[in-house]
């Protein structure tokens, strides 16, 4: 069976406020890059944070793994590739790669996992109905 995934890429700029005295992106900036990628991906594929709220659910990050392959410098022109990894479970899994657009070198890889909760922060074990409809729209069921 072919693995089901939805991909999106975007270039971004490193801001001076994100680098340390060596001109290297501080490790704490990376989760923000991942967040920006998830938001852009969501706008592209029609699964935005507003959709969760309209359906009375949250989707907090429950696991984040970031692997720093090479430093990102202030002068780097990076691109982040985000891939939704299909899961039948009630969770959202994304893989990320950050590449240098000059030579396509892999700089960083990451993965996040989000779970669904109700608005009282209780875990939801079944896929919410709106999420099932979204999966169906993209041929993921």
Coordinates of N, CA and C in Angstrom, one line a residue:
X1 N 0.8 -1.2 0.0 CA 0.0 0.0 0.0 C 0.9 1.2 0.0
X2 N 0.6 2.2 -0.8 CA 1.3 3.5 -0.9 C 1.0 4.3 0.3
X3 N 2.1 4.9 0.9 CA 2.0 5.7 2.1 C 1.3 7.0 1.7
X4 N 0.3 7.4 2.5 CA -0.5 8.6 2.2 C 0.1 9.8 2.9
X5 N 0.5 10.8 2.2 CA 1.1 12.0 2.7 C 0.7 13.2 1.9
X6 N 0.7 14.4 2.6 CA 0.4 15.6 1.9 C 1.6 16.6 2.2
X7 N 2.2 17.1 1.2 CA 3.4 17.9 1.3 C 3.2 19.3 1.0
X8 N 4.0 20.2 1.6 CA 4.0 21.6 1.3 C 5.4 22.1 1.6
X9 N 5.9 23.1 0.9 CA 7.2 23.7 1.1 C 7.1 25.2 1.0
X10 N 7.9 25.9 1.8 CA 8.0 27.3 1.7 C 9.4 27.8 2.2
X11 N 9.8 28.8 1.5 CA 11.1 29.4 1.9 C 10.8 30.4 3.0
X12 N 11.8 30.7 3.9 CA 11.6 31.7 4.9 C 13.0 32.4 5.2
X13 N 12.9 33.5 5.9 CA 14.1 34.2 6.2 C 14.4 34.1 7.6
X14 N 15.7 34.0 7.9 CA 16.2 34.0 9.2 C 16.3 35.4 9.7
X15 N 15.6 35.7 10.8 CA 15.7 37.1 11.4 C 16.9 37.2 12.3
X16 N 17.4 38.4 12.4 CA 18.5 38.7 13.2 C 18.3 38.3 14.7
X17 N 17.0 38.5 15.1 CA 16.7 38.2 16.5 C 16.7 36.7 16.8
X18 N 16.9 35.8 15.8 CA 16.9 34.4 16.0 C 18.3 33.8 16.1
X19 N 19.3 34.6 15.9 CA 20.7 34.1 15.9 C 21.4 34.5 17.2
X20 N 22.4 33.7 17.5 CA 23.2 34.0 18.7 C 24.4 34.8 18.3
X21 N 25.4 35.0 19.2 CA 26.5 35.8 18.9 C 27.4 35.2 17.8
X22 N 27.3 33.9 17.5 CA 28.1 33.3 16.5 C 27.4 33.4 15.1
X23 N 26.2 34.0 15.1 CA 25.5 34.1 13.8 C 24.7 32.9 13.4
X24 N 24.6 32.0 14.4 CA 23.9 30.7 14.2 C 22.5 30.8 14.8
X25 N 21.5 30.2 14.1 CA 20.1 30.2 14.7 C 20.1 29.5 16.0
X26 N 19.6 30.1 17.0 CA 19.4 29.6 18.3 C 18.4 28.4 18.3
X27 N 18.7 27.4 19.0 CA 17.9 26.1 18.9 C 16.4 26.4 19.3
X28 N 16.2 27.4 20.1 CA 14.8 27.7 20.5 C 13.9 28.3 19.4
X29 N 14.6 28.7 18.3 CA 13.8 29.3 17.2 C 13.2 28.2 16.3
X30 N 13.7 27.0 16.4 CA 13.3 25.9 15.5 C 11.8 25.6 15.7
X31 N 11.3 25.4 16.9 CA 9.9 25.2 17.1 C 9.0 26.2 16.4
X32 N 9.4 27.5 16.4 CA 8.7 28.5 15.7 C 8.7 28.3 14.2
X33 N 9.8 27.8 13.6 CA 9.8 27.5 12.2 C 8.8 26.4 11.9
X34 N 8.8 25.4 12.8 CA 7.8 24.3 12.6 C 6.4 24.8 12.7
X35 N 6.1 25.6 13.6 CA 4.8 26.2 13.8 C 4.4 27.0 12.5
X36 N 5.3 27.8 12.0 CA 5.0 28.6 10.8 C 4.7 27.6 9.6
X37 N 5.4 26.5 9.6 CA 5.2 25.5 8.5 C 3.8 24.9 8.6
X38 N 3.5 24.5 9.9 CA 2.2 23.9 10.1 C 1.0 24.8 9.7
X39 N 1.2 26.1 10.1 CA 0.2 27.1 9.7 C 0.0 27.3 8.2
X40 N 1.2 27.4 7.5 CA 1.1 27.5 6.1 C 0.5 26.3 5.4
X41 N 0.9 25.1 5.9 CA 0.4 23.8 5.4 C -1.1 23.8 5.6
X42 N -1.6 24.2 6.8 CA -3.0 24.2 7.1 C -3.8 25.1 6.2
X43 N -3.3 26.3 5.9 CA -3.9 27.2 5.0 C -4.0 26.5 3.6
X44 N -2.9 25.9 3.2 CA -2.9 25.2 1.9 C -3.9 24.1 1.7
X45 N -4.0 23.3 2.8 CA -4.8 22.1 2.7 C -6.2 22.2 3.4
X46 N -6.5 23.4 3.9 CA -7.8 23.6 4.5 C -8.0 22.9 5.9
X47 N -7.0 22.9 6.7 CA -7.1 22.4 8.1 C -6.3 23.4 9.0
X48 N -7.0 24.5 9.3 CA -6.4 25.6 10.0 C -6.8 25.5 11.5
X49 N -6.1 26.3 12.3 CA -6.4 26.3 13.7 C -7.9 26.7 14.0
X50 N -8.4 27.6 13.2 CA -9.8 28.0 13.4 C -10.8 26.8 13.2
X51 N -10.4 25.8 12.4 CA -11.2 24.6 12.2 C -11.3 23.8 13.5
X52 N -10.2 23.7 14.2 CA -10.2 23.0 15.4 C -11.2 23.7 16.4
X53 N -11.0 25.0 16.5 CA -11.8 25.7 17.5 C -13.3 25.7 17.2
X54 N -13.6 25.8 15.9 CA -15.0 25.8 15.5 C -15.6 24.4 15.8
X55 N -14.8 23.4 15.9 CA -15.3 22.1 16.2 C -15.1 21.7 17.7
X56 N -14.7 22.7 18.5 CA -14.6 22.5 20.0 C -13.5 21.5 20.4
X57 N -12.4 21.5 19.6 CA -11.3 20.7 20.0 C -10.0 21.5 19.9
X58 N -9.0 21.0 20.6 CA -7.7 21.5 20.5 C -6.8 20.4 20.0
X59 N -5.6 20.8 19.5 CA -4.7 19.8 18.9 C -3.3 20.1 19.4
X60 N -3.0 19.9 20.7 CA -1.7 20.3 21.2 C -0.6 19.3 20.8
X61 N 0.6 19.9 20.7 CA 1.7 19.0 20.4 C 2.0 18.2 21.7
X62 N 2.1 16.9 21.4 CA 2.4 15.9 22.6 C 3.8 15.3 22.4
X63 N 4.4 15.5 21.2 CA 5.8 15.0 21.0 C 6.4 15.8 20.0
X64 N 7.7 16.2 20.2 CA 8.5 17.0 19.2 C 9.9 16.5 19.3
X65 N 10.4 16.1 18.1 CA 11.8 15.7 17.9 C 12.5 16.5 16.9
X66 N 13.5 17.2 17.2 CA 14.3 18.0 16.3 C 15.7 17.5 16.2
X67 N 16.2 17.3 15.0 CA 17.6 16.8 14.8 C 18.3 17.9 14.0
X68 N 19.3 18.4 14.6 CA 20.1 19.5 14.0 C 21.3 18.9 13.2
X69 N 21.2 18.8 11.9 CA 22.2 18.2 11.1 C 23.4 19.2 10.8
X70 N 23.0 20.4 10.5 CA 24.0 21.5 10.2 C 23.5 22.8 10.7
X71 N 24.3 23.7 11.1 CA 23.8 25.0 11.6 C 23.2 25.8 10.5
X72 N 22.2 26.6 10.9 CA 21.6 27.6 10.0 C 22.1 28.9 10.5
X73 N 22.7 29.6 9.5 CA 23.3 30.9 9.8 C 22.4 32.0 9.4
X74 N 22.7 33.2 9.9 CA 21.9 34.4 9.6 C 21.8 34.6 8.1
X75 N 22.8 34.3 7.3 CA 22.8 34.5 5.9 C 22.2 33.4 5.1
X76 N 21.8 32.3 5.7 CA 21.3 31.1 5.0 C 19.9 31.5 4.5
X77 N 19.6 31.0 3.3 CA 18.3 31.1 2.7 C 17.6 29.7 2.8
X78 N 16.9 29.5 3.9 CA 16.3 28.1 4.1 C 14.9 27.9 3.5
X79 N 14.6 26.6 3.3 CA 13.3 26.2 2.8 C 12.9 25.1 3.8
X80 N 11.6 25.2 4.2 CA 11.1 24.1 5.1 C 10.1 23.3 4.3
X81 N 10.3 22.0 4.3 CA 9.3 21.0 3.7 C 8.6 20.3 4.8
X82 N 7.3 20.4 4.8 CA 6.4 19.7 5.8 C 5.6 18.7 5.1
X83 N 5.5 17.5 5.7 CA 4.8 16.4 5.2 C 3.9 15.8 6.3
X84 N 2.6 15.8 6.0 CA 1.6 15.2 6.8 C 1.7 13.7 6.6
X85 N 1.9 12.9 7.7 CA 2.0 11.5 7.6 C 0.7 10.9 8.1
X86 N 0.0 10.2 7.2 CA -1.3 9.6 7.5 C -1.2 8.6 8.7
X87 N -2.2 8.7 9.5 CA -2.3 7.7 10.6 C -3.8 7.5 10.8
X88 N -4.2 6.2 11.0 CA -5.7 6.0 11.3 C -6.1 6.4 12.7
X89 N -5.1 6.6 13.5 CA -5.4 7.0 14.9 C -5.8 8.5 15.0
X90 N -6.3 8.9 16.1 CA -6.7 10.3 16.3 C -5.5 11.1 16.7
X91 N -4.7 11.4 15.7 CA -3.5 12.2 15.9 C -3.1 12.8 14.6
X92 N -2.2 13.8 14.7 CA -1.7 14.4 13.5 C -0.2 14.4 13.6
X93 N 0.4 13.8 12.6 CA 1.9 13.6 12.5 C 2.4 14.3 11.3
X94 N 3.4 15.2 11.6 CA 4.1 15.9 10.6 C 5.6 15.6 10.6
X95 N 6.2 15.4 9.5 CA 7.7 15.4 9.3 C 8.1 16.6 8.6
X96 N 9.3 17.1 9.0 CA 9.8 18.4 8.5 C 11.3 18.1 8.0
X97 N 11.7 18.9 7.0 CA 13.1 19.0 6.7 C 13.3 20.4 6.3
X98 N 14.4 21.0 6.8 CA 14.9 22.3 6.5 C 16.1 22.2 5.6
X99 N 16.1 22.7 4.4 CA 17.2 22.7 3.5 C 17.7 24.1 3.2
X100 N 19.0 24.1 2.8 CA 19.6 25.4 2.3 C 19.2 25.5 0.9
X101 N 18.6 26.6 0.5 CA 18.2 26.7 -0.9 C 19.3 26.9 -1.9
X102 N 20.5 27.2 -1.4 CA 21.7 27.4 -2.2 C 22.2 26.0 -2.8
X103 N 22.3 25.0 -1.9 CA 22.8 23.7 -2.4 C 21.9 22.5 -2.0
X104 N 20.7 22.8 -1.5 CA 19.7 21.8 -1.0 C 20.3 20.9 0.1
X105 N 21.3 21.3 0.8 CA 21.8 20.6 1.9 C 20.8 20.5 3.0
X106 N 20.7 19.3 3.6 CA 19.7 19.1 4.7 C 20.4 19.7 6.0
X107 N 19.6 20.7 6.6 CA 20.1 21.3 7.8 C 19.5 20.8 9.0
X108 N 18.2 20.5 9.0 CA 17.4 20.0 10.1 C 16.3 19.1 9.7
X109 N 16.0 18.1 10.5 CA 14.9 17.2 10.3 C 14.1 17.2 11.7
X110 N 12.8 17.1 11.6 CA 12.0 17.1 12.8 C 10.7 16.3 12.6
X111 N 10.0 16.0 13.7 CA 8.7 15.4 13.7 C 7.9 16.0 14.8
X112 N 6.7 16.2 14.6 CA 5.7 16.6 15.7 C 4.5 15.7 15.6
X113 N 4.0 15.4 16.8 CA 2.8 14.7 16.9 C 1.8 15.5 17.7
X114 N 0.6 15.6 17.2 CA -0.5 16.3 17.9 C -1.6 15.4 18.2
X115 N -2.2 15.5 19.4 CA -3.3 14.7 19.8 C -4.5 15.6 19.9
X116 N -5.7 15.1 19.9 CA -6.9 15.9 20.0 C -7.4 15.9 21.5
X117 N -7.8 17.0 22.0 CA -8.4 17.1 23.3 C -9.7 17.9 23.1
X118 N -10.6 17.7 24.1 CA -11.8 18.6 24.1 C -11.3 19.9 24.8
X119 N -12.3 20.8 25.0 CA -11.9 22.1 25.5 C -11.7 22.1 27.0
X120 N -11.8 20.9 27.6 CA -11.5 20.8 29.0 C -10.1 20.0 29.1
X121 N -9.5 19.9 28.0 CA -8.1 19.3 27.9 C -8.1 17.8 28.1
X122 N -9.3 17.1 27.9 CA -9.4 15.7 28.0 C -9.1 15.0 26.7
X123 N -8.3 14.0 26.7 CA -7.9 13.4 25.4 C -9.1 12.8 24.7
X124 N -9.1 13.0 23.4 CA -10.1 12.4 22.5 C -9.5 11.2 21.8
X125 N -10.0 10.0 22.0 CA -9.4 8.8 21.4 C -9.9 8.5 20.0
X126 N -11.0 9.0 19.6 CA -11.5 8.8 18.3 C -11.3 10.0 17.4
X127 N -11.1 9.8 16.1 CA -11.0 10.9 15.2 C -12.2 11.8 15.2
X128 N -12.1 13.1 15.5 CA -13.3 14.0 15.5 C -13.9 14.0 14.1
X129 N -15.2 14.2 14.0 CA -16.0 14.1 12.8 C -15.4 15.0 11.7
X130 N -15.1 16.3 12.1 CA -14.6 17.2 11.1 C -13.3 16.7 10.5
X131 N -12.5 16.1 11.3 CA -11.2 15.6 10.8 C -11.4 14.4 9.9
X132 N -12.3 13.5 10.2 CA -12.7 12.4 9.3 C -13.1 13.0 7.9
X133 N -14.0 14.0 7.9 CA -14.4 14.6 6.7 C -13.2 15.2 5.9
X134 N -12.3 15.8 6.6 CA -11.1 16.4 6.0 C -10.3 15.3 5.4
X135 N -10.1 14.2 6.1 CA -9.3 13.1 5.6 C -10.0 12.5 4.3
X136 N -11.3 12.4 4.3 CA -12.0 11.9 3.2 C -11.9 12.8 2.0
X137 N -11.9 14.1 2.2 CA -11.8 15.1 1.1 C -10.4 14.9 0.4
X138 N -9.4 14.6 1.1 CA -8.0 14.4 0.6 C -7.7 13.0 0.2
X139 N -8.7 12.1 0.3 CA -8.5 10.7 -0.1 C -7.6 9.9 0.8
X140 N -7.7 10.2 2.1 CA -6.9 9.6 3.1 C -7.6 8.5 3.9
X141 N -8.8 8.2 3.5 CA -9.6 7.1 4.2 C -9.7 5.9 3.3

